[in-house]
mmCIF file of C-alpha atoms and ligand atoms in Angstrom:
data_model
loop_
_atom_site.group_PDB
_atom_site.id
_atom_site.type_symbol
_atom_site.label_atom_id
_atom_site.label_comp_id
_atom_site.label_asym_id
_atom_site.label_seq_id
_atom_site.Cartn_x
_atom_site.Cartn_y
_atom_site.Cartn_z
ATOM 1 C CA MET A 212 -13.647 13.461 41.429
ATOM 2 C CA LYS A 213 -12.826 10.067 39.819
ATOM 3 C CA PRO A 214 -11.293 10.142 36.233
ATOM 4 C CA ALA A 215 -14.279 9.085 34.520
ATOM 5 C CA THR A 216 -16.312 12.093 35.988
ATOM 6 C CA ARG A 217 -13.646 14.279 35.238
ATOM 7 C CA LEU A 218 -13.375 13.228 31.548
ATOM 8 C CA VAL A 219 -17.206 14.397 31.323
ATOM 9 C CA SER A 220 -16.871 17.716 33.286
ATOM 10 C CA LEU A 221 -13.467 19.308 32.311
ATOM 11 C CA GLY A 222 -13.147 21.673 29.454
ATOM 12 C CA ARG A 223 -16.485 23.201 30.254
ATOM 13 C CA GLU A 224 -16.647 26.885 31.473
ATOM 14 C CA PRO A 225 -19.845 28.628 32.115
ATOM 15 C CA SER A 226 -17.988 31.860 30.512
ATOM 16 C CA ASP A 227 -17.939 29.831 27.202
ATOM 17 C CA GLY A 228 -21.631 29.760 27.150
ATOM 18 C CA SER A 229 -21.322 26.073 28.264
ATOM 19 C CA GLY A 230 -22.679 24.565 31.432
ATOM 20 C CA PRO A 231 -25.924 25.795 33.167
ATOM 21 C CA GLY A 232 -27.921 28.334 31.250
ATOM 22 C CA GLY A 233 -26.159 27.231 28.123
ATOM 23 C CA PHE A 234 -25.367 24.374 25.803
ATOM 24 C CA VAL A 235 -23.577 21.288 27.316
ATOM 25 C CA ASN A 236 -20.656 21.694 24.869
ATOM 26 C CA PRO A 237 -18.554 24.631 24.567
ATOM 27 C CA PRO A 238 -18.624 26.622 21.207
ATOM 28 C CA LEU A 239 -16.308 25.907 18.443
ATOM 29 C CA GLN A 240 -14.323 29.168 17.778
ATOM 30 C CA ARG A 241 -12.284 29.789 14.932
ATOM 31 C CA GLY A 242 -10.068 32.937 14.299
ATOM 32 C CA SER A 243 -6.585 34.396 13.580
ATOM 33 C CA THR A 244 -7.005 38.262 14.472
ATOM 34 C CA VAL A 245 -7.862 38.742 18.186
ATOM 35 C CA LEU A 246 -9.156 42.381 18.662
ATOM 36 C CA HIS A 247 -8.058 44.360 21.609
ATOM 37 C CA THR A 248 -10.002 47.388 23.200
ATOM 38 C CA SER A 249 -7.035 49.683 23.326
ATOM 39 C CA VAL A 250 -3.361 50.171 22.724
ATOM 40 C CA ALA A 251 -2.976 49.673 26.541
ATOM 41 C CA ASP A 252 -4.942 46.383 26.126
ATOM 42 C CA MET A 253 -2.597 45.370 23.256
ATOM 43 C CA ARG A 254 0.639 46.071 25.269
ATOM 44 C CA GLU A 255 -0.571 44.405 28.374
ATOM 45 C CA ARG A 256 -1.297 41.134 26.545
ATOM 46 C CA VAL A 257 1.923 41.258 24.862
ATOM 47 C CA ARG A 258 3.535 41.898 27.916
ATOM 48 C CA ARG A 259 2.024 38.923 29.630
ATOM 49 C CA ALA A 260 2.841 36.735 26.874
ATOM 50 C CA MET A 261 6.419 37.755 26.771
ATOM 51 C CA SER A 262 6.810 36.780 30.410
ATOM 52 C CA GLY A 263 5.424 33.369 29.692
ATOM 53 C CA ASP A 264 1.945 33.689 31.031
ATOM 54 C CA ASP A 265 -0.449 31.982 28.702
ATOM 55 C CA SER A 266 -3.314 32.052 31.076
ATOM 56 C CA GLY A 267 -4.936 35.422 29.825
ATOM 57 C CA PRO A 268 -6.413 36.265 26.547
ATOM 58 C CA VAL A 269 -4.394 35.707 23.666
ATOM 59 C CA THR A 270 -2.838 38.378 21.094
ATOM 60 C CA TYR A 271 -3.176 36.209 18.024
ATOM 61 C CA GLY A 272 -5.046 32.963 16.883
ATOM 62 C CA ILE A 273 -1.730 31.212 16.457
ATOM 63 C CA HIS A 274 -1.523 30.948 20.144
ATOM 64 C CA GLY A 275 -4.938 29.004 20.590
ATOM 65 C CA THR A 276 -8.552 29.969 20.552
ATOM 66 C CA PRO A 277 -10.961 29.193 23.594
ATOM 67 C CA THR A 278 -11.675 25.939 21.841
ATOM 68 C CA HIS A 279 -7.865 24.973 21.994
ATOM 69 C CA ARG A 280 -7.871 26.106 25.621
ATOM 70 C CA ALA A 281 -10.881 24.181 26.589
ATOM 71 C CA PHE A 282 -9.237 20.734 25.330
ATOM 72 C CA LEU A 283 -5.631 21.495 26.398
ATOM 73 C CA ASP A 284 -6.841 22.476 29.897
ATOM 74 C CA ALA A 285 -8.504 19.297 30.132
ATOM 75 C CA MET A 286 -5.408 17.321 28.881
ATOM 76 C CA THR A 287 -3.309 19.289 31.517
ATOM 77 C CA ALA A 288 -5.703 18.392 34.464
ATOM 78 C CA LEU A 289 -6.053 14.655 33.081
ATOM 79 C CA GLU A 290 -2.191 14.483 33.139
ATOM 80 C CA GLY A 291 -1.519 16.445 36.327
ATOM 81 C CA GLY A 292 0.782 18.920 34.324
ATOM 82 C CA HIS A 293 1.522 22.496 34.269
ATOM 83 C CA GLN A 294 0.634 23.144 30.493
ATOM 84 C CA SER A 295 -0.266 21.460 27.100
ATOM 85 C CA TRP A 296 -0.113 22.130 23.554
ATOM 86 C CA ALA A 297 -1.745 20.776 20.659
ATOM 87 C CA LEU A 298 0.526 19.619 17.606
ATOM 88 C CA PRO A 299 -0.472 18.559 14.075
ATOM 89 C CA SER A 300 -0.177 14.797 14.736
ATOM 90 C CA GLY A 301 1.215 12.454 17.384
ATOM 91 C CA LEU A 302 4.556 12.233 15.556
ATOM 92 C CA SER A 303 4.964 15.904 15.503
ATOM 93 C CA ALA A 304 4.200 15.938 19.146
ATOM 94 C CA CYS A 305 7.070 13.559 19.924
ATOM 95 C CA THR A 306 9.696 15.208 17.516
ATOM 96 C CA THR A 307 8.726 18.767 18.843
ATOM 97 C CA ALA A 308 9.079 17.746 22.411
ATOM 98 C CA ILE A 309 12.445 16.275 21.706
ATOM 99 C CA GLN A 310 13.624 19.231 19.855
ATOM 100 C CA ALA A 311 12.704 21.646 22.630
ATOM 101 C CA PHE A 312 15.536 20.298 24.772
ATOM 102 C CA VAL A 313 18.678 19.104 22.680
ATOM 103 C CA GLN A 314 21.227 20.859 20.673
ATOM 104 C CA GLN A 315 24.162 20.097 18.673
ATOM 105 C CA GLY A 316 26.640 17.727 20.561
ATOM 106 C CA ASP A 317 23.799 16.299 22.830
ATOM 107 C CA GLN A 318 22.676 12.549 22.748
ATOM 108 C CA VAL A 319 19.178 11.518 23.025
ATOM 109 C CA LEU A 320 18.629 7.981 24.463
ATOM 110 C CA VAL A 321 15.574 6.185 22.918
ATOM 111 C CA PRO A 322 14.030 2.621 23.781
ATOM 112 C CA ASP A 323 14.551 0.053 21.272
ATOM 113 C CA SER A 324 10.756 -0.439 21.090
ATOM 114 C CA VAL A 325 9.999 3.141 19.951
ATOM 115 C CA TYR A 326 7.355 3.961 17.451
ATOM 116 C CA GLY A 327 9.341 3.507 13.908
ATOM 117 C CA PRO A 328 8.941 7.135 12.757
ATOM 118 C CA THR A 329 10.167 8.608 16.141
ATOM 119 C CA ARG A 330 13.303 6.330 15.542
ATOM 120 C CA ALA A 331 13.760 7.591 11.841
ATOM 121 C CA PHE A 332 13.631 11.259 13.310
ATOM 122 C CA CYS A 333 16.131 10.440 16.032
ATOM 123 C CA SER A 334 18.728 8.564 13.825
ATOM 124 C CA GLY A 335 17.956 10.567 10.474
ATOM 125 C CA THR A 336 17.051 14.264 11.230
ATOM 126 C CA LEU A 337 18.628 14.652 14.643
ATOM 127 C CA SER A 338 21.766 12.890 13.518
ATOM 128 C CA ARG A 339 21.855 15.524 10.503
ATOM 129 C CA TRP A 340 21.640 18.192 13.171
ATOM 130 C CA GLY A 341 24.803 16.735 15.003
ATOM 131 C CA ILE A 342 22.503 15.228 17.881
ATOM 132 C CA GLN A 343 23.399 11.664 18.285
ATOM 133 C CA ALA A 344 20.722 9.129 19.124
ATOM 134 C CA GLY A 345 21.410 6.092 21.405
ATOM 135 C CA TYR A 346 19.130 2.936 21.857
ATOM 136 C CA TYR A 347 18.412 1.275 24.980
ATOM 137 C CA PRO A 348 16.544 -2.046 25.893
ATOM 138 C CA PRO A 349 13.242 -0.965 26.973
ATOM 139 C CA ASP A 350 13.196 -3.400 30.039
ATOM 140 C CA CYS A 351 16.567 -2.175 31.353
ATOM 141 C CA GLY A 352 14.859 -0.084 34.276
ATOM 142 C CA ALA A 353 17.686 1.193 36.501
ATOM 143 C CA ARG A 354 20.326 -0.373 34.271
ATOM 144 C CA ILE A 355 19.870 2.755 32.146
ATOM 145 C CA GLU A 356 22.766 4.062 33.890
ATOM 146 C CA GLU A 357 24.951 2.013 31.620
ATOM 147 C CA TYR A 358 23.676 3.624 28.422
ATOM 148 C CA ILE A 359 23.670 7.361 29.740
ATOM 149 C CA GLN A 360 26.761 9.296 28.267
ATOM 150 C CA PRO A 361 28.043 12.522 29.395
ATOM 151 C CA ASN A 362 26.357 14.397 26.751
ATOM 152 C CA THR A 363 22.862 12.761 27.229
ATOM 153 C CA ARG A 364 20.283 15.436 27.474
ATOM 154 C CA LEU A 365 17.140 13.428 27.038
ATOM 155 C CA LEU A 366 15.629 10.194 27.825
ATOM 156 C CA PHE A 367 12.674 9.298 25.655
ATOM 157 C CA LEU A 368 10.096 6.518 26.634
ATOM 158 C CA GLU A 369 7.435 4.720 25.247
ATOM 159 C CA SER A 370 5.596 2.156 27.578
ATOM 160 C CA PRO A 371 4.371 -0.060 26.557
ATOM 161 C CA GLY A 372 6.161 -0.070 22.957
ATOM 162 C CA SER A 373 3.508 0.102 20.262
ATOM 163 C CA LEU A 374 4.578 -2.853 18.158
ATOM 164 C CA THR A 375 6.254 -5.162 20.743
ATOM 165 C CA PHE A 376 4.538 -4.088 23.815
ATOM 166 C CA GLU A 377 7.371 -3.964 26.585
ATOM 167 C CA VAL A 378 6.222 -2.065 29.714
ATOM 168 C CA GLN A 379 9.079 0.213 31.073
ATOM 169 C CA ASP A 380 10.014 0.868 34.580
ATOM 170 C CA VAL A 381 9.162 4.332 34.289
ATOM 171 C CA PRO A 382 9.626 5.573 37.964
ATOM 172 C CA ALA A 383 13.313 3.996 37.828
ATOM 173 C CA LEU A 384 13.974 5.581 34.333
ATOM 174 C CA ALA A 385 12.731 9.084 35.405
ATOM 175 C CA ALA A 386 14.550 9.070 38.674
ATOM 176 C CA ALA A 387 17.940 8.030 37.208
ATOM 177 C CA ALA A 388 17.237 10.606 34.584
ATOM 178 C CA ARG A 389 16.597 13.198 36.956
ATOM 179 C CA ARG A 390 19.740 12.539 39.153
ATOM 180 C CA ARG A 391 21.626 13.684 36.048
ATOM 181 C CA GLY A 392 19.565 16.527 34.931
ATOM 182 C CA ILE A 393 18.365 14.878 31.750
ATOM 183 C CA VAL A 394 14.787 15.464 30.666
ATOM 184 C CA THR A 395 12.511 12.739 30.390
ATOM 185 C CA VAL A 396 9.828 12.585 27.470
ATOM 186 C CA ILE A 397 7.102 9.689 27.364
ATOM 187 C CA ASP A 398 4.964 8.606 24.516
ATOM 188 C CA ASN A 399 1.896 7.907 26.677
ATOM 189 C CA THR A 400 -0.425 7.037 23.704
ATOM 190 C CA TRP A 401 -1.411 3.325 24.512
ATOM 191 C CA ALA A 402 -2.475 4.016 28.076
ATOM 192 C CA THR A 403 -4.129 7.333 27.464
ATOM 193 C CA PRO A 404 -4.152 10.089 30.356
ATOM 194 C CA LEU A 405 -6.863 7.740 32.132
ATOM 195 C CA TYR A 406 -4.772 4.895 32.725
ATOM 196 C CA PHE A 407 -1.319 6.224 33.418
ATOM 197 C CA ARG A 408 -0.082 9.614 34.541
ATOM 198 C CA PRO A 409 3.498 9.742 33.849
ATOM 199 C CA LEU A 410 4.254 12.969 35.590
ATOM 200 C CA ASP A 411 3.057 11.444 38.801
ATOM 201 C CA HIS A 412 6.018 9.002 38.391
ATOM 202 C CA GLY A 413 8.499 11.553 37.819
ATOM 203 C CA VAL A 414 8.453 12.109 34.100
ATOM 204 C CA ASP A 415 8.895 15.808 32.922
ATOM 205 C CA VAL A 416 6.941 15.694 29.608
ATOM 206 C CA SER A 417 4.159 13.496 28.276
ATOM 207 C CA VAL A 418 3.013 13.090 24.778
ATOM 208 C CA HIS A 419 -0.247 11.778 23.293
ATOM 209 C CA ALA A 420 -0.893 10.755 19.673
ATOM 210 C CA VAL A 421 -4.742 12.039 19.960
ATOM 211 C CA THR A 422 -5.187 10.388 16.540
ATOM 212 C CA LYS A 423 -5.591 6.916 18.375
ATOM 213 C CA TYR A 424 -7.955 6.445 21.508
ATOM 214 C CA ILE A 425 -8.843 10.134 22.255
ATOM 215 C CA GLY A 426 -9.870 10.884 18.751
ATOM 216 C CA GLY A 427 -11.452 7.450 18.673
ATOM 217 C CA HIS A 428 -13.104 7.523 15.486
ATOM 218 C CA ALA A 429 -10.406 7.350 12.780
ATOM 219 C CA ASP A 430 -11.089 10.653 11.324
ATOM 220 C CA LEU A 431 -8.701 12.965 13.403
ATOM 221 C CA LEU A 432 -4.634 13.455 13.219
ATOM 222 C CA LEU A 433 -3.698 15.421 16.284
ATOM 223 C CA GLY A 434 -1.064 15.262 19.093
ATOM 224 C CA THR A 435 -0.475 16.855 22.386
ATOM 225 C CA ILE A 436 2.292 17.653 24.663
ATOM 226 C CA THR A 437 2.024 18.182 28.367
ATOM 227 C CA SER A 438 4.787 19.369 30.740
ATOM 228 C CA ASN A 439 5.582 19.897 33.972
ATOM 229 C CA ALA A 440 6.259 23.486 35.113
ATOM 230 C CA ALA A 441 10.179 23.183 34.739
ATOM 231 C CA CYS A 442 10.094 22.109 31.160
ATOM 232 C CA ALA A 443 7.188 24.193 29.796
ATOM 233 C CA PRO A 444 9.342 27.484 29.084
ATOM 234 C CA ALA A 445 11.577 25.588 26.587
ATOM 235 C CA LEU A 446 8.247 23.938 24.894
ATOM 236 C CA ARG A 447 6.524 26.912 24.746
ATOM 237 C CA ALA A 448 9.535 29.027 23.096
ATOM 238 C CA LEU A 449 9.950 26.395 20.335
ATOM 239 C CA ILE A 450 6.306 26.017 19.542
ATOM 240 C CA ARG A 451 5.913 29.592 19.263
ATOM 241 C CA ALA A 452 9.348 30.070 17.161
ATOM 242 C CA LEU A 453 8.124 27.332 15.024
ATOM 243 C CA GLY A 454 4.719 28.915 14.401
ATOM 244 C CA LEU A 455 3.275 25.281 15.328
ATOM 245 C CA THR A 456 -0.333 25.442 15.336
ATOM 246 C CA THR A 457 -3.636 23.126 15.054
ATOM 247 C CA SER A 458 -7.119 23.570 13.685
ATOM 248 C CA PRO A 459 -9.723 24.624 16.509
ATOM 249 C CA ASP A 460 -12.219 22.201 14.839
ATOM 250 C CA ASP A 461 -9.692 19.112 15.497
ATOM 251 C CA CYS A 462 -9.254 20.302 19.174
ATOM 252 C CA TRP A 463 -13.126 20.433 19.507
ATOM 253 C CA MET A 464 -13.341 16.817 18.089
ATOM 254 C CA ALA A 465 -10.668 15.681 20.581
ATOM 255 C CA LEU A 466 -12.696 17.137 23.505
ATOM 256 C CA ARG A 467 -15.661 15.245 22.273
ATOM 257 C CA GLY A 468 -13.856 11.986 22.252
ATOM 258 C CA LEU A 469 -12.474 12.808 25.923
ATOM 259 C CA ARG A 470 -16.254 12.521 26.974
ATOM 260 C CA THR A 471 -16.581 8.969 25.869
ATOM 261 C CA LEU A 472 -13.047 7.652 26.339
ATOM 262 C CA ASP A 473 -13.726 5.657 29.522
ATOM 263 C CA ALA A 474 -16.531 3.836 27.912
ATOM 264 C CA ARG A 475 -14.794 3.251 24.568
ATOM 265 C CA LEU A 476 -11.617 1.942 26.503
ATOM 266 C CA GLN A 477 -13.681 -0.391 28.549
ATOM 267 C CA ARG A 478 -15.183 -2.019 25.443
ATOM 268 C CA HIS A 479 -11.903 -2.099 23.592
ATOM 269 C CA ARG A 480 -10.041 -3.922 26.452
ATOM 270 C CA ALA A 481 -13.120 -6.494 26.820
ATOM 271 C CA THR A 482 -13.051 -7.331 23.141
ATOM 272 C CA ALA A 483 -9.552 -7.543 23.130
ATOM 273 C CA GLU A 484 -9.479 -10.105 26.069
ATOM 274 C CA ARG A 485 -12.139 -12.134 24.129
ATOM 275 C CA LEU A 486 -9.927 -12.106 20.981
ATOM 276 C CA ILE A 487 -6.790 -12.957 22.998
ATOM 277 C CA ALA A 488 -8.657 -16.012 24.882
ATOM 278 C CA TRP A 489 -9.536 -17.375 21.560
ATOM 279 C CA LEU A 490 -6.177 -16.681 19.925
ATOM 280 C CA GLN A 491 -4.386 -18.392 22.755
ATOM 281 C CA GLN A 492 -5.941 -21.716 21.952
ATOM 282 C CA GLN A 493 -4.575 -21.539 18.438
ATOM 283 C CA PRO A 494 -1.479 -23.717 18.032
ATOM 284 C CA GLU A 495 0.081 -21.137 15.553
ATOM 285 C CA VAL A 496 0.042 -18.454 18.322
ATOM 286 C CA HIS A 497 3.276 -18.644 20.243
ATOM 287 C CA ALA A 498 2.673 -15.765 22.537
ATOM 288 C CA VAL A 499 0.301 -12.671 22.911
ATOM 289 C CA LEU A 500 1.926 -9.392 23.718
ATOM 290 C CA TYR A 501 -0.465 -7.621 26.105
ATOM 291 C CA PRO A 502 0.696 -6.322 29.636
ATOM 292 C CA ALA A 503 -2.571 -6.889 31.227
ATOM 293 C CA LEU A 504 -2.118 -10.858 30.744
ATOM 294 C CA PRO A 505 -0.701 -12.222 34.011
ATOM 295 C CA GLN A 506 2.038 -14.169 31.952
ATOM 296 C CA ASP A 507 3.424 -11.121 30.012
ATOM 297 C CA PRO A 508 6.780 -10.222 31.085
ATOM 298 C CA GLY A 509 5.664 -6.382 31.692
ATOM 299 C CA HIS A 510 2.614 -7.387 33.775
ATOM 300 C CA ALA A 511 3.953 -6.840 37.298
ATOM 301 C CA LEU A 512 5.010 -3.124 36.175
ATOM 302 C CA TRP A 513 1.704 -2.588 34.648
ATOM 303 C CA GLN A 514 0.004 -3.618 37.583
ATOM 304 C CA ARG A 515 1.990 -1.439 39.741
ATOM 305 C CA ASP A 516 1.796 1.671 37.653
ATOM 306 C CA PHE A 517 -1.229 1.528 35.495
ATOM 307 C CA SER A 518 -4.834 1.607 36.262
ATOM 308 C CA GLY A 519 -6.350 -0.039 33.160
ATOM 309 C CA ALA A 520 -5.380 -1.355 29.611
ATOM 310 C CA SER A 521 -6.477 -0.378 26.041
ATOM 311 C CA GLY A 522 -7.172 -2.778 23.321
ATOM 312 C CA VAL A 523 -4.355 -2.791 21.015
ATOM 313 C CA PHE A 524 -1.793 -5.856 21.224
ATOM 314 C CA GLY A 525 0.799 -8.056 19.599
ATOM 315 C CA VAL A 526 0.444 -11.836 18.309
ATOM 316 C CA VAL A 527 3.613 -13.531 17.975
ATOM 317 C CA LEU A 528 2.873 -16.413 15.573
ATOM 318 C CA ASP A 529 5.073 -19.483 14.762
ATOM 319 C CA PRO A 530 8.032 -18.275 12.586
ATOM 320 C CA ALA A 531 7.588 -21.290 10.290
ATOM 321 C CA ILE A 532 4.447 -19.704 8.849
ATOM 322 C CA THR A 533 5.115 -18.617 5.428
ATOM 323 C CA ALA A 534 4.761 -14.904 4.336
ATOM 324 C CA GLY A 535 2.148 -16.151 1.567
ATOM 325 C CA ALA A 536 -0.112 -18.106 4.070
ATOM 326 C CA LEU A 537 0.042 -14.873 6.461
ATOM 327 C CA GLN A 538 -0.728 -12.781 3.517
ATOM 328 C CA ALA A 539 -3.798 -14.947 2.604
ATOM 329 C CA CYS A 540 -4.916 -14.977 5.956
ATOM 330 C CA ILE A 541 -4.803 -11.194 6.401
ATOM 331 C CA ASP A 542 -5.963 -10.308 2.800
ATOM 332 C CA GLY A 543 -9.261 -12.309 3.261
ATOM 333 C CA LEU A 544 -10.219 -10.797 6.745
ATOM 334 C CA ARG A 545 -13.895 -9.054 6.091
ATOM 335 C CA LEU A 546 -13.977 -7.282 9.629
ATOM 336 C CA PHE A 547 -10.519 -6.358 10.567
ATOM 337 C CA GLY A 548 -9.226 -3.582 8.451
ATOM 338 C CA ARG A 549 -5.779 -3.486 7.100
ATOM 339 C CA GLY A 550 -4.737 -0.166 8.192
ATOM 340 C CA TYR A 551 -2.137 1.709 10.194
ATOM 341 C CA SER A 552 -3.161 3.574 13.223
ATOM 342 C CA TRP A 553 -5.085 1.960 16.069
ATOM 343 C CA GLY A 554 -7.720 3.266 18.630
ATOM 344 C CA GLY A 555 -10.752 3.618 16.364
ATOM 345 C CA PHE A 556 -14.045 2.068 16.413
ATOM 346 C CA GLU A 557 -13.049 -0.535 13.785
ATOM 347 C CA SER A 558 -10.857 -3.331 14.473
ATOM 348 C CA LEU A 559 -7.748 -3.393 12.642
ATOM 349 C CA LEU A 560 -4.857 -6.032 11.957
ATOM 350 C CA ILE A 561 -1.716 -5.782 10.291
ATOM 351 C CA PRO A 562 1.581 -7.661 9.999
ATOM 352 C CA SER A 563 4.369 -5.685 11.779
ATOM 353 C CA TYR A 564 7.903 -6.008 11.274
ATOM 354 C CA PRO A 565 9.848 -4.728 14.458
ATOM 355 C CA GLU A 566 13.014 -6.200 12.942
ATOM 356 C CA ARG A 567 13.084 -3.455 10.299
ATOM 357 C CA ASP A 568 13.003 -0.790 12.994
ATOM 358 C CA HIS A 569 14.290 -2.312 16.236
ATOM 359 C CA ALA A 570 17.825 -3.684 17.018
ATOM 360 C CA PRO A 571 18.123 -7.328 16.619
ATOM 361 C CA ARG A 572 17.529 -8.006 20.127
ATOM 362 C CA LEU A 573 13.892 -8.345 19.271
ATOM 363 C CA PRO A 574 13.796 -11.174 16.639
ATOM 364 C CA LEU A 575 10.248 -11.495 16.036
ATOM 365 C CA THR A 576 9.780 -12.790 12.423
ATOM 366 C CA ARG A 577 5.868 -13.476 12.296
ATOM 367 C CA LEU A 578 4.304 -10.664 14.510
ATOM 368 C CA ILE A 579 0.845 -9.127 13.930
ATOM 369 C CA ARG A 580 -0.760 -6.198 15.605
ATOM 370 C CA ILE A 581 -4.332 -6.098 16.409
ATOM 371 C CA SER A 582 -6.498 -3.068 17.545
ATOM 372 C CA ALA A 583 -9.697 -4.425 19.075
ATOM 373 C CA GLY A 584 -12.559 -2.232 17.801
ATOM 374 C CA MET A 585 -16.436 -2.073 18.768
ATOM 375 C CA GLU A 586 -17.657 -4.922 16.642
ATOM 376 C CA ASP A 587 -19.456 -7.914 18.334
ATOM 377 C CA PRO A 588 -16.459 -9.954 19.434
ATOM 378 C CA ASP A 589 -18.331 -13.165 18.278
ATOM 379 C CA ASP A 590 -18.274 -11.810 14.627
ATOM 380 C CA LEU A 591 -14.585 -10.756 15.176
ATOM 381 C CA ILE A 592 -13.658 -14.344 16.278
ATOM 382 C CA ALA A 593 -15.526 -15.934 13.240
ATOM 383 C CA ASP A 594 -13.370 -13.520 10.961
ATOM 384 C CA LEU A 595 -10.369 -14.589 12.777
ATOM 385 C CA LEU A 596 -11.294 -18.362 12.621
ATOM 386 C CA ALA A 597 -11.650 -17.973 8.640
ATOM 387 C CA GLY A 598 -8.297 -16.216 8.681
ATOM 388 C CA PHE A 599 -6.532 -19.175 10.500
ATOM 389 C CA THR A 600 -8.216 -21.680 8.112
ATOM 390 C CA ARG A 601 -6.517 -19.835 5.316
ATOM 391 C CA LEU A 602 -3.182 -19.618 7.370
ATOM 392 C CA ARG A 603 -3.128 -23.295 7.865
ATOM 393 C CA ALA A 604 -3.671 -24.145 4.249
ATOM 394 C CA GLY A 605 -0.083 -23.679 3.635
ATOM 395 C CA PRO A 606 2.287 -21.378 1.660
ATOM 396 C CA GLY A 607 -0.174 -19.523 -0.664
ATOM 397 C CA GLY A 608 -3.196 -20.332 1.681
ATOM 398 C CA VAL A 609 -6.900 -20.798 0.362
ATOM 399 C CA PRO A 610 -9.426 -18.415 -0.951
ATOM 400 C CA ALA A 611 -11.930 -17.428 1.848
HETATM 401 C C1 LIG B 269 3.127 5.065 19.973
HETATM 402 C C2 LIG B 269 2.597 6.115 18.670
HETATM 403 N N1 LIG B 269 2.994 7.184 18.945
HETATM 404 C C3 LIG B 269 2.892 8.352 18.090
HETATM 405 C C4 LIG B 269 2.231 7.957 16.953
HETATM 406 C C5 LIG B 269 1.908 8.813 15.776
HETATM 407 O O1 LIG B 269 0.762 9.438 15.779
HETATM 408 P P1 LIG B 269 0.278 10.144 14.549
HETATM 409 O O2 LIG B 269 -0.181 9.102 13.471
HETATM 410 O O3 LIG B 269 -0.822 11.028 15.012
HETATM 411 O O4 LIG B 269 1.303 11.043 13.942
HETATM 412 C C6 LIG B 269 1.766 6.717 16.380
HETATM 413 C C7 LIG B 269 1.160 6.228 15.287
HETATM 414 O O5 LIG B 269 0.897 5.224 15.074
HETATM 415 C C8 LIG B 269 2.041 5.491 17.655
HETATM 416 O O6 LIG B 269 1.501 4.263 17.433
#
């Protein structure tokens, strides 16, 4: 089946009461205590769980309800993985996936373009635990060998980077890591499992901020980790040891989000492309950072590895624009929300400061990030036009 069809049909089991003879959607099941039919049944379920077999009925709600399983099985199938887990946020999915494979004395390699809080975890929390964080240029490809140390245990990827949108050469990075027994973890949020399947390219573990496009409605905080068979035991052990769990309601919402992901992403991209075409005509716009653009430095890799593009992108503005003018431009916007996150139905526009988090090799002083939403693109362009009028008015900008 093609991916769009799989989005509609995955996670629906006649045994859940969904499908022919039942409702279209699986039921939402909440619960902590699980009742066993006998002591022998208890023992058998515990034995299976202890042996690492999560395919049967669980012993306790912390290990997931059928609602969790419906969503997570769909994610596993979409990512082509062995097993998936739900985490309370995208950030916790990133940090848990890293923690599962490292210990004191190890080094973790992270791209310079990585999401700021992931970077903060690596250089702050991990370093307190005696785990070193090293940073590499996201576009280094096979030159990653120059950054690998004898104690490198994990290579983290994020492609494209969520502020600066560099596409990484994932197969080259994964192959170099695998040759040295280094685990690879990728933050695959931008592409969603619909447009990029990292495990097919040699990556061990793929992470999503479900909060973004999969949730899609700015009303959900959730993350997932999907692993190949080799890395699953370490992840399973850590997630169980830490008692990490999520609400079944959130997983139900996430499964609901998957149903419309294909249509939403097409709309997000079409709107992004309309906005980009307008932005490229403005003299204050020096570059648009969006891998689907033929002139983008990551375009060739994106075209080789990805099957589509979502609708969040960066806009590099003239560095001579004053902070006051940019602020007036953004503050007066009526349709673009000034909010963190992306992937929801409402368009968002924020100033971003990669120089605050990234190494100095990314000197972008006037950068904005746009998440194209579901509004009519003509209305969004009118809002941007008014914003650029304020921008042009000089240091303080003019009232809208
Ligand atoms: C690339 C990327 N990964 C992870 C996250 C974290 O997701 P959450 O907000 O669910 O913690 C974000 C949030 O903006 C992100 O942009």
